[in-house]
Short mmCIF file of C-alpha atoms in Angstrom, two decimals:
data_model
loop_
_atom_site.label_atom_id
_atom_site.label_comp_id
_atom_site.label_asym_id
_atom_site.label_seq_id
_atom_site.Cartn_x
_atom_site.Cartn_y
_atom_site.Cartn_z
CA UNK A 101 9.91 -9.29 -9.49
CA UNK A 102 13.27 -8.33 -11.01
CA UNK A 103 11.80 -5.07 -12.24
CA UNK A 104 10.26 -4.32 -8.86
CA UNK A 105 13.69 -4.60 -7.23
CA UNK A 106 14.74 -1.63 -9.35
CA UNK A 107 11.71 0.52 -8.73
CA UNK A 108 11.03 3.17 -6.10
CA UNK A 109 7.53 4.56 -5.62
CA UNK A 110 6.07 7.42 -3.64
CA UNK A 111 2.26 7.52 -3.72
CA UNK A 112 0.41 10.79 -3.40
CA UNK A 113 -1.66 9.66 -0.45
CA UNK A 114 0.55 8.11 2.16
CA UNK A 115 -1.78 5.53 3.60
CA UNK A 116 0.86 3.11 4.75
CA UNK A 117 1.19 1.30 8.06
CA UNK A 118 0.83 4.22 10.43
CA UNK A 119 1.31 2.11 13.53
CA UNK A 120 5.00 1.78 12.74
CA UNK A 121 7.68 4.22 13.77
CA UNK A 122 9.54 5.99 10.97
CA UNK A 123 12.62 3.81 11.38
CA UNK A 124 10.57 0.59 11.68
CA UNK A 125 8.80 1.54 8.45
CA UNK A 126 12.11 2.01 6.66
CA UNK A 127 13.52 -1.25 8.04
CA UNK A 128 10.36 -3.04 6.93
CA UNK A 129 10.70 -1.77 3.38
CA UNK A 130 14.45 -2.39 3.39
CA UNK A 131 13.72 -6.04 4.20
CA UNK A 132 10.87 -6.30 1.67
CA UNK A 133 13.21 -4.93 -0.98
CA UNK A 134 15.53 -7.89 -0.24
CA UNK A 135 18.39 -5.56 0.63
CA UNK A 136 21.21 -6.98 2.78
CA UNK A 137 20.25 -7.30 6.45
CA UNK A 138 23.76 -6.41 7.67
CA UNK A 139 23.52 -2.91 6.20
CA UNK A 140 19.88 -2.36 7.22
CA UNK A 141 20.45 -0.08 10.21
CA UNK A 142 23.07 2.02 8.43
CA UNK A 143 21.10 2.30 5.17
CA UNK A 144 17.91 3.34 6.96
CA UNK A 145 19.71 5.90 9.14
CA UNK A 146 21.46 7.32 6.07
CA UNK A 147 18.30 7.71 4.01
CA UNK A 148 16.44 9.18 7.00
CA UNK A 149 19.12 11.83 7.33
CA UNK A 150 19.10 12.37 3.59
CA UNK A 151 15.45 13.45 3.65
CA UNK A 152 16.07 15.77 6.57
CA UNK A 153 14.59 13.70 9.39
CA UNK A 154 16.60 13.10 12.55
CA UNK A 155 16.87 9.99 14.74
CA UNK A 156 14.21 11.36 17.11
CA UNK A 157 11.75 11.63 14.23
CA UNK A 158 12.71 8.08 13.24
CA UNK A 159 11.63 6.82 16.66
CA UNK A 160 8.25 8.57 16.52
CA UNK A 161 5.13 6.79 15.32
CA UNK A 162 4.06 7.63 11.77
CA UNK A 163 0.67 8.51 13.27
CA UNK A 164 2.26 11.63 14.77
CA UNK A 165 3.96 12.74 11.54
CA UNK A 166 2.89 15.90 9.78
CA UNK A 167 2.00 15.77 6.08
CA UNK A 168 5.44 17.10 5.17
CA UNK A 169 7.20 14.53 7.36
CA UNK A 170 5.15 11.75 5.78
CA UNK A 171 6.21 12.94 2.34
CA UNK A 172 9.83 12.91 3.49
CA UNK A 173 9.65 9.39 4.95
CA UNK A 174 7.80 8.31 1.82
CA UNK A 175 10.59 9.61 -0.37
CA UNK A 176 13.12 7.95 1.95
CA UNK A 177 11.55 4.52 1.40
CA UNK A 178 11.39 5.16 -2.34
CA UNK A 179 15.12 5.91 -2.39
CA UNK A 180 16.09 2.98 -0.11
CA UNK A 181 16.93 0.53 -2.88
CA UNK A 182 18.71 3.14 -5.03
CA UNK A 183 16.13 2.53 -7.75
CA UNK A 184 16.74 2.74 -11.47
CA UNK A 185 13.17 3.91 -11.92
CA UNK A 186 11.56 6.29 -9.49
CA UNK A 187 7.82 6.89 -9.71
CA UNK A 188 6.65 9.92 -7.78
CA UNK A 189 3.09 11.09 -7.42
CA UNK A 190 2.91 14.72 -6.29
CA UNK A 191 6.07 14.34 -4.18
CA UNK A 192 6.18 17.92 -2.90
CA UNK A 193 2.53 18.03 -1.89
CA UNK A 194 2.27 19.39 1.66
CA UNK A 195 6.01 19.91 1.96
CA UNK A 196 7.44 23.16 3.37
CA UNK A 197 9.61 25.37 1.10
CA UNK A 198 12.85 23.99 2.58
CA UNK A 199 11.54 20.51 1.92
CA UNK A 200 10.68 21.41 -1.67
CA UNK A 201 14.26 22.56 -2.24
CA UNK A 202 15.57 19.40 -0.57
CA UNK A 203 13.32 17.21 -2.72
CA UNK A 204 14.50 19.00 -5.84
CA UNK A 205 18.14 18.47 -4.85
CA UNK A 206 17.58 14.79 -4.04
CA UNK A 207 15.81 14.21 -7.33
CA UNK A 208 18.59 16.00 -9.19
CA UNK A 209 21.09 13.73 -7.42
CA UNK A 210 19.10 10.62 -8.29
CA UNK A 211 18.81 11.83 -11.88
CA UNK A 212 22.55 12.49 -12.07
CA UNK A 213 23.11 8.99 -10.70
CA UNK A 214 21.25 7.49 -13.66
CA UNK A 215 17.79 7.10 -12.14
CA UNK A 216 14.88 7.60 -14.50
CA UNK A 217 12.27 9.67 -12.71
CA UNK A 218 8.63 9.51 -13.65
CA UNK A 219 7.00 12.45 -11.92
CA UNK A 220 3.27 12.93 -11.82
CA UNK A 221 2.38 16.43 -10.74
CA UNK A 222 0.02 19.31 -11.24
CA UNK A 223 2.70 21.74 -10.08
CA UNK A 224 3.99 22.62 -13.52
CA UNK A 225 6.79 24.88 -12.31
CA UNK A 226 8.21 21.95 -10.32
CA UNK A 227 7.91 19.66 -13.32
CA UNK A 228 9.66 22.24 -15.50
CA UNK A 229 12.60 22.34 -13.10
CA UNK A 230 13.03 18.59 -12.82
CA UNK A 231 11.93 16.89 -16.01
CA UNK A 232 13.48 16.43 -19.44
CA UNK A 233 10.28 15.35 -21.09
CA UNK A 234 6.70 16.10 -20.20
CA UNK A 235 3.58 14.28 -21.28
CA UNK A 236 0.20 15.95 -20.94
CA UNK A 237 -2.55 13.49 -20.17
CA UNK A 238 -6.25 13.94 -20.67
CA UNK A 239 -8.75 11.23 -19.78
CA UNK A 240 -5.88 8.76 -19.46
CA UNK A 241 -4.57 9.47 -22.95
CA UNK A 242 -1.37 11.26 -23.88
CA UNK A 243 -2.32 14.56 -25.51
CA UNK A 244 1.17 15.90 -26.13
CA UNK A 245 4.79 15.22 -25.28
CA UNK A 246 7.11 18.17 -24.85
CA UNK A 247 10.88 18.02 -24.56
CA UNK A 248 12.30 20.28 -21.88
CA UNK A 249 15.85 20.75 -20.70
CA UNK A 250 15.88 20.45 -16.97
CA UNK A 251 18.69 20.61 -14.47
CA UNK A 252 22.16 22.00 -14.96
CA UNK A 253 21.84 22.32 -18.73
CA UNK A 254 18.60 24.23 -18.51
CA UNK A 255 18.41 27.26 -20.74
CA UNK A 256 16.25 30.22 -20.02
CA UNK A 257 13.90 31.42 -22.62
CA UNK A 258 13.68 35.11 -23.33
CA UNK A 259 10.59 36.48 -25.04
CA UNK A 260 11.34 39.68 -26.95
CA UNK A 261 8.75 41.97 -28.51
CA UNK A 262 9.78 44.24 -31.34
CA UNK A 263 8.39 47.45 -32.78
CA UNK A 264 7.41 47.81 -36.42
CA UNK A 265 10.48 47.54 -38.65
CA UNK A 266 10.83 46.58 -42.31
CA UNK A 267 13.97 44.45 -41.89
CA UNK A 268 12.54 42.50 -38.97
CA UNK A 269 12.68 38.86 -40.06
CA UNK A 270 13.21 35.60 -38.25
CA UNK A 271 16.31 34.97 -40.36
CA UNK A 272 17.85 38.27 -39.28
CA UNK A 273 17.00 37.57 -35.64
CA UNK A 274 18.44 34.06 -35.87
CA UNK A 275 21.68 35.41 -37.32
CA UNK A 276 22.04 38.05 -34.60
CA UNK A 277 21.23 35.50 -31.89
CA UNK A 278 23.83 33.06 -33.17
CA UNK A 279 26.40 35.85 -33.04
CA UNK A 280 25.54 36.39 -29.37
CA UNK A 281 25.72 32.64 -28.62
CA UNK A 282 21.95 32.45 -28.20
CA UNK A 283 19.36 30.59 -30.20
CA UNK A 284 16.09 31.61 -31.75
CA UNK A 285 13.68 28.90 -30.59
CA UNK A 286 10.36 30.39 -31.62
CA UNK A 287 10.37 32.62 -34.74
CA UNK A 288 8.46 35.82 -34.97
CA UNK A 289 4.76 35.58 -34.47
CA UNK A 290 2.16 38.04 -35.80
CA UNK A 291 2.48 40.04 -32.57
CA UNK A 292 6.16 40.57 -33.51
CA UNK A 293 7.36 38.43 -30.62
CA UNK A 294 10.24 35.95 -30.79
CA UNK A 295 11.64 33.58 -28.18
CA UNK A 296 15.37 33.07 -27.68
CA UNK A 297 17.19 30.45 -25.60
CA UNK A 298 20.00 31.86 -23.47
CA UNK A 299 22.23 30.13 -20.95
CA UNK A 300 22.15 32.78 -18.20
CA UNK A 301 21.67 36.48 -17.39
CA UNK A 302 24.97 37.48 -19.03
CA UNK A 303 23.96 35.72 -22.22
CA UNK A 304 20.58 37.47 -22.10
CA UNK A 305 22.29 40.87 -21.79
CA UNK A 306 24.64 39.94 -24.65
CA UNK A 307 21.71 38.93 -26.85
CA UNK A 308 19.79 42.15 -26.19
CA UNK A 309 22.91 44.21 -26.92
CA UNK A 310 23.41 42.33 -30.19
CA UNK A 311 19.77 42.87 -31.20
CA UNK A 312 19.95 46.59 -30.47
CA UNK A 313 23.28 46.96 -32.23
CA UNK A 314 21.76 45.10 -35.19
CA UNK A 315 19.10 47.82 -35.38
CA UNK A 316 16.22 45.74 -34.12
CA UNK A 317 13.58 47.86 -32.33
CA UNK A 318 13.35 45.96 -29.03
CA UNK A 319 10.25 47.14 -27.17
CA UNK A 320 10.05 44.59 -24.41
CA UNK A 321 12.06 41.59 -23.17
CA UNK A 322 10.93 39.25 -20.47
CA UNK A 323 12.10 35.97 -19.08
CA UNK A 324 9.90 33.07 -20.16
CA UNK A 325 8.57 31.38 -17.10
CA UNK A 326 5.69 29.01 -16.78
CA UNK A 327 6.44 27.61 -20.18
CA UNK A 328 4.67 24.41 -19.30
CA UNK A 329 1.68 26.33 -18.06
CA UNK A 330 1.46 28.06 -21.40
CA UNK A 331 1.87 24.79 -23.30
CA UNK A 332 -0.82 23.28 -21.15
CA UNK A 333 -3.20 26.17 -21.75
CA UNK A 334 -2.48 26.08 -25.48
CA UNK A 335 -3.24 22.36 -25.44
CA UNK A 336 -6.47 22.98 -23.57
CA UNK A 337 -7.50 25.63 -26.09
CA UNK A 338 -6.67 23.29 -28.96
CA UNK A 339 -8.85 20.58 -27.41
CA UNK A 340 -11.65 23.07 -26.77
CA UNK A 341 -11.64 24.52 -30.29
CA UNK B 234 5.96 -17.20 3.59
CA UNK B 235 7.66 -13.87 4.13
CA UNK B 236 9.38 -13.30 7.48
CA UNK B 237 8.95 -9.51 7.40
CA UNK B 238 5.23 -9.72 6.69
CA UNK B 239 4.84 -12.30 9.46
CA UNK B 240 6.67 -10.09 11.98
CA UNK B 241 4.82 -6.95 10.92
CA UNK B 242 1.44 -8.72 11.09
CA UNK B 243 2.29 -10.16 14.51
CA UNK B 244 3.23 -6.73 15.81
CA UNK B 245 0.19 -5.09 14.23
CA UNK B 246 -2.32 -7.62 15.56
CA UNK B 247 -0.88 -7.77 19.08
CA UNK B 248 -0.75 -3.98 19.33
CA UNK B 249 -4.52 -3.73 19.39
CA UNK B 250 -5.75 -3.52 23.01
CA UNK B 251 -9.27 -4.50 21.96
CA UNK B 252 -8.03 -7.68 20.29
CA UNK B 253 -5.84 -8.56 23.26
CA UNK B 254 -8.66 -7.95 25.76
CA UNK B 255 -11.09 -10.08 23.76
CA UNK B 256 -8.51 -12.85 23.39
CA UNK B 257 -7.79 -12.79 27.13
CA UNK B 258 -11.52 -13.05 27.84
CA UNK B 259 -11.96 -16.06 25.52
CA UNK B 260 -8.94 -17.85 26.98
CA UNK B 261 -10.10 -17.14 30.52
CA UNK B 262 -13.66 -18.36 29.98
CA UNK B 263 -12.50 -21.46 28.07
CA UNK B 264 -10.16 -22.42 30.92
CA UNK B 265 -12.84 -21.63 33.52
CA UNK B 266 -14.16 -25.18 34.02
CA UNK B 267 -10.64 -26.53 34.63
CA UNK B 268 -9.64 -23.66 36.90
CA UNK B 269 -12.79 -24.12 38.96
CA UNK B 270 -12.20 -27.90 39.08
CA UNK B 271 -8.85 -27.18 40.71
CA UNK B 272 -10.74 -25.95 43.76
CA UNK B 273 -14.19 -27.57 43.50
CA UNK B 274 -14.12 -31.34 43.77
CA UNK B 275 -17.69 -31.73 42.45
CA UNK B 276 -16.83 -30.27 39.05
CA UNK B 277 -16.71 -32.84 36.23
CA UNK B 278 -13.11 -33.65 35.30
CA UNK B 279 -13.46 -33.99 31.56
CA UNK B 280 -12.87 -31.93 28.45
CA UNK B 281 -15.62 -29.36 27.92
CA UNK B 282 -16.72 -28.41 24.46
CA UNK B 283 -15.74 -24.83 23.64
CA UNK B 284 -15.84 -22.60 20.54
CA UNK B 285 -12.86 -20.53 21.64
CA UNK B 286 -10.50 -21.68 18.84
CA UNK B 287 -12.77 -20.25 16.19
CA UNK B 288 -13.55 -17.17 18.26
CA UNK B 289 -9.86 -16.39 18.74
CA UNK B 290 -9.36 -16.73 15.00
CA UNK B 291 -12.18 -14.23 14.47
CA UNK B 292 -10.55 -11.82 16.90
CA UNK B 293 -7.15 -11.87 15.23
CA UNK B 294 -8.06 -12.50 11.59
CA UNK B 295 -10.94 -10.03 11.27
CA UNK B 296 -9.98 -7.54 8.59
CA UNK B 297 -6.67 -9.28 8.00
CA UNK B 298 -6.77 -8.32 4.30
CA UNK B 299 -9.79 -6.03 4.01
CA UNK B 300 -8.54 -3.51 6.55
CA UNK B 301 -5.23 -3.36 4.72
CA UNK B 302 -6.83 -2.81 1.34
CA UNK B 303 -9.07 -0.16 2.88
CA UNK B 304 -6.07 1.62 4.36
CA UNK B 305 -4.20 1.56 1.04
CA UNK B 306 -1.05 0.13 2.63
CA UNK B 307 -0.63 -2.72 0.11
CA UNK B 308 -0.30 -0.13 -2.64
CA UNK B 309 3.21 0.52 -1.36
CA UNK B 310 3.98 -3.01 -0.14
CA UNK B 311 3.26 -4.48 -3.57
CA UNK B 312 5.79 -2.21 -5.24
CA UNK B 313 8.39 -4.41 -3.53
CA UNK B 314 9.51 -7.72 -5.02
CA UNK B 315 6.91 -9.65 -3.04
CA UNK B 316 4.33 -11.94 -4.68
CA UNK B 317 0.83 -11.17 -3.48
CA UNK B 318 0.18 -14.79 -2.53
CA UNK B 319 3.10 -14.57 -0.09
CA UNK B 320 1.60 -11.48 1.47
CA UNK B 321 -1.81 -13.16 1.80
CA UNK B 322 -0.48 -16.44 3.18
CA UNK B 323 1.96 -14.74 5.55
CA UNK B 324 -0.74 -12.56 7.04
CA UNK B 325 -3.24 -15.43 7.32
CA UNK B 326 -0.65 -17.82 8.77
CA UNK B 327 0.36 -15.28 11.41
CA UNK B 328 -3.23 -14.81 12.55
CA UNK B 329 -3.76 -18.58 12.55
CA UNK B 330 -0.59 -19.04 14.62
CA UNK B 331 -1.61 -16.45 17.22
CA UNK B 332 -5.12 -17.94 17.50
CA UNK B 333 -3.73 -21.50 17.68
CA UNK B 334 -1.24 -20.74 20.44
CA UNK B 335 -3.92 -19.00 22.49
CA UNK B 336 -6.45 -21.75 21.72
CA UNK B 337 -4.37 -24.42 23.47
CA UNK B 338 -3.69 -22.32 26.57
CA UNK B 339 -7.01 -23.12 28.36
CA UNK B 340 -6.11 -26.81 28.40
CA UNK B 341 -2.98 -26.43 30.53
CA UNK B 342 -5.04 -26.18 33.77
CA UNK B 343 -6.76 -29.39 32.60
CA UNK B 344 -3.42 -31.14 33.01
CA UNK B 345 -3.52 -30.35 36.71
CA UNK B 346 -6.93 -31.90 37.38
CA UNK B 347 -6.09 -35.33 36.05
CA UNK B 348 -7.77 -35.31 32.65
CA UNK B 349 -5.99 -37.93 30.50
CA UNK B 350 -3.27 -36.51 28.31
CA UNK B 351 -4.65 -38.04 25.10
CA UNK B 352 -7.98 -36.25 25.61
CA UNK B 353 -6.22 -32.96 26.21
CA UNK B 354 -3.99 -33.44 23.15
CA UNK B 355 -7.01 -34.24 20.97
CA UNK B 356 -8.92 -31.24 22.30
CA UNK B 357 -5.94 -28.99 21.59
CA UNK B 358 -5.61 -30.41 18.08
CA UNK B 359 -9.31 -29.83 17.41
CA UNK B 360 -9.08 -26.22 18.60
CA UNK B 361 -5.99 -25.59 16.46
CA UNK B 362 -7.77 -27.04 13.41
CA UNK B 363 -10.79 -24.81 14.06
CA UNK B 364 -8.57 -21.78 14.58
CA UNK B 365 -6.67 -22.37 11.34
CA UNK B 366 -9.82 -23.12 9.32
CA UNK B 367 -11.70 -20.12 10.73
CA UNK B 368 -8.73 -17.90 9.92
CA UNK B 369 -8.86 -19.16 6.35
CA UNK B 370 -12.62 -18.43 6.16
CA UNK B 371 -12.12 -14.91 7.53
CA UNK B 372 -9.14 -14.27 5.22
CA UNK B 373 -11.22 -15.33 2.24
CA UNK B 374 -14.14 -13.11 3.22
CA UNK B 375 -11.76 -10.31 4.12
CA UNK B 376 -10.33 -10.35 0.61
CA UNK B 377 -13.82 -9.78 -0.79
CA UNK B 378 -15.10 -6.98 1.42
CA UNK B 379 -13.38 -3.90 2.88
CA UNK B 380 -12.47 -3.15 6.47
CA UNK B 381 -14.09 -5.37 9.09
CA UNK B 382 -17.11 -6.18 6.93
CA UNK B 383 -15.88 -9.78 6.83
CA UNK B 384 -17.22 -10.19 10.36
CA UNK B 385 -20.63 -8.93 9.29
CA UNK B 386 -20.58 -11.25 6.30
CA UNK B 387 -19.71 -14.22 8.49
CA UNK B 388 -22.36 -13.29 11.05
CA UNK B 389 -24.89 -12.94 8.23
CA UNK B 390 -23.96 -16.37 6.86
CA UNK B 391 -24.34 -17.98 10.28
CA UNK B 392 -27.70 -16.31 10.86
CA UNK B 393 -28.73 -17.56 7.42
CA UNK B 394 -27.74 -21.11 8.30
CA UNK B 395 -29.62 -20.81 11.58
CA UNK B 396 -32.76 -19.78 9.70
CA UNK B 397 -32.21 -22.59 7.20
CA UNK B 398 -31.97 -25.08 10.09
CA UNK B 399 -35.20 -23.71 11.53
CA UNK B 400 -36.93 -24.09 8.19
CA UNK B 401 -35.61 -27.62 7.85
CA UNK B 402 -37.34 -28.49 11.10
CA UNK B 403 -40.57 -26.70 10.27
CA UNK B 404 -41.03 -27.82 6.67
CA UNK B 405 -43.71 -30.45 6.18
CA UNK B 406 -42.64 -31.45 2.72
CA UNK B 407 -40.04 -34.23 3.09
CA UNK B 408 -38.21 -33.30 -0.08
CA UNK B 409 -37.93 -29.63 0.81
CA UNK B 410 -36.80 -30.55 4.31
CA UNK B 411 -34.17 -32.87 2.86
CA UNK B 412 -32.88 -30.09 0.61
CA UNK B 413 -32.72 -27.57 3.48
CA UNK B 414 -30.98 -30.09 5.72
CA UNK B 415 -28.51 -31.00 2.98
CA UNK B 416 -27.70 -27.34 2.29
CA UNK B 417 -27.17 -26.60 5.96
CA UNK B 418 -25.04 -29.64 6.67
CA UNK B 419 -22.91 -29.30 3.52
CA UNK B 420 -22.39 -25.55 3.25
CA UNK B 421 -22.34 -24.44 6.87
CA UNK B 422 -19.00 -26.17 7.64
CA UNK B 423 -17.40 -23.97 4.97
CA UNK B 424 -18.32 -20.94 7.06
CA UNK B 425 -18.19 -22.41 10.59
CA UNK B 426 -15.55 -25.13 10.55
CA UNK B 427 -15.70 -27.56 13.47
CA UNK B 428 -13.55 -30.54 14.31
CA UNK B 429 -14.37 -32.49 17.47
CA UNK B 430 -11.57 -34.95 18.09
CA UNK B 431 -12.19 -35.57 21.79
CA UNK B 432 -14.78 -38.21 20.90
CA UNK B 433 -11.94 -40.36 19.55
CA UNK B 434 -10.66 -40.78 23.11
CA UNK B 435 -14.08 -42.12 24.08
CA UNK B 436 -14.11 -44.75 21.35
CA UNK B 437 -15.75 -42.82 18.51
CA UNK B 438 -14.61 -43.90 15.08
CA UNK B 439 -12.25 -41.74 13.04
CA UNK B 440 -13.97 -39.66 10.36
CA UNK B 441 -11.76 -38.84 7.44
CA UNK B 442 -14.71 -36.87 6.03
CA UNK B 443 -14.51 -34.37 8.89
CA UNK B 444 -10.79 -33.89 8.24
CA UNK B 445 -11.42 -33.55 4.53
CA UNK B 446 -14.05 -30.87 5.16
CA UNK B 447 -11.62 -28.90 7.32
CA UNK B 448 -8.77 -29.19 4.81
CA UNK B 449 -10.96 -28.33 1.84
CA UNK B 450 -12.37 -25.34 3.75
CA UNK B 451 -8.86 -24.05 4.42
CA UNK B 452 -7.77 -24.62 0.81
CA UNK B 453 -10.93 -23.10 -0.68
CA UNK B 454 -10.85 -19.88 1.29
CA UNK B 455 -7.11 -19.36 0.91
CA UNK B 456 -7.44 -19.77 -2.85
CA UNK B 457 -10.28 -17.22 -2.77
CA UNK B 458 -8.11 -14.85 -0.70
CA UNK B 459 -5.16 -15.13 -3.08
CA UNK B 460 -7.29 -14.87 -6.22
CA UNK B 461 -9.18 -11.83 -4.93
CA UNK B 462 -5.98 -10.12 -3.76
CA UNK B 463 -4.43 -10.70 -7.17
CA UNK B 464 -7.40 -9.04 -8.81
CA UNK B 465 -7.34 -5.93 -6.62
CA UNK B 466 -6.76 -2.67 -8.37
CA UNK B 467 -4.53 -0.66 -6.09
CA UNK B 468 -4.91 2.80 -7.50
CA UNK B 469 -5.63 4.09 -4.03
CA UNK B 470 -7.53 3.08 -0.93
CA UNK B 471 -10.69 1.23 -1.76
CA UNK B 472 -12.90 3.26 0.51
#
């Protein structure tokens, strides 16, 4: 029971007591979480506002809520007890773009406040933006665990393709990258592609300038997005082969 | 017992217009003989046997756990620091309380027609016992099957006991008849609890066995309800 007091949970399918109003639902969970009764009204109003729902929405029956509103009230109840562990199952499912941004901000806030977030999602781009570590599951078993760097410290990955060149080596690229305050994270592959970690656009420009000045025949450079998607597909191929 | 679960269950159960209409009908028909006796002198002025305590329990306790599990609501409730047995007992106790309060209402008109107070008190007590025990039966069944299937299960059991009783009367073989009669008399009370206390006011002797049957029925079904609820996998709604 002690652990449960420190846990927040948002299920994917919000099948909770729909006969309640939004505010009644929050008050109910506030009480079940054994939070102080004297701060109940204020806590519930605060968390309702936090997820972007107003007092009018709080008075409405959950039966009348849209999918996005249900997700918001669901997240509100999960955040009520300021949990140390937050379990979220597809939190942004059915949420409008503004809601997605709000969710991302709230989760970043919770994360910065020391909350450990366990996020289950098929939206890999969302996962990539929020999570530090990612586990790929298949048939209930962990297939792979990848370490990411989410949030403020996130570094962009830049994939650079080079033309044929005798002095093109991973060591040379690593040295040039270090000089431009970047990092070679994936050495050259047979397709003469290498991946560098850079902090921002300026750092990316600085890295490319350093590579060109170092005589490296840069043919193409593109920002690495959907890294998780690629890891996932690689994992799938590995399982299939 | 958890106050929040009690309040939420109370609100949920009383919000249903169908439940309230059925309850009003049972209370009205159970109080009918006493209401009529207020105006018709020829009506007998004594306590009338009535099944309304059990019926009211059926109305309010039907689906008390099964409907919840079907809806998936406990999935979220159980993430809170709340033992499942508290959830089960709080919900069952609330239904029993609603049914009990309504079950004694029909006897208030009986006070006005001069029926002795001890008879009325005993009748009320009997109805409360039946309401509580029936709630326990329904809660137990409701923990086993989803939605409102508990009602079907209970109806099926009662039909089965009816058929068993019929067989007991028709069987020619004494031993077989004895077995059928024993089964009906010993198992049926665990599905249709009855406690007639009014006879005590007319000189009938006290039967501790009847009380024991009621108490054991309540205990048995509540244990079933708690055990089954503890075993539920709450990945998502069960149906």
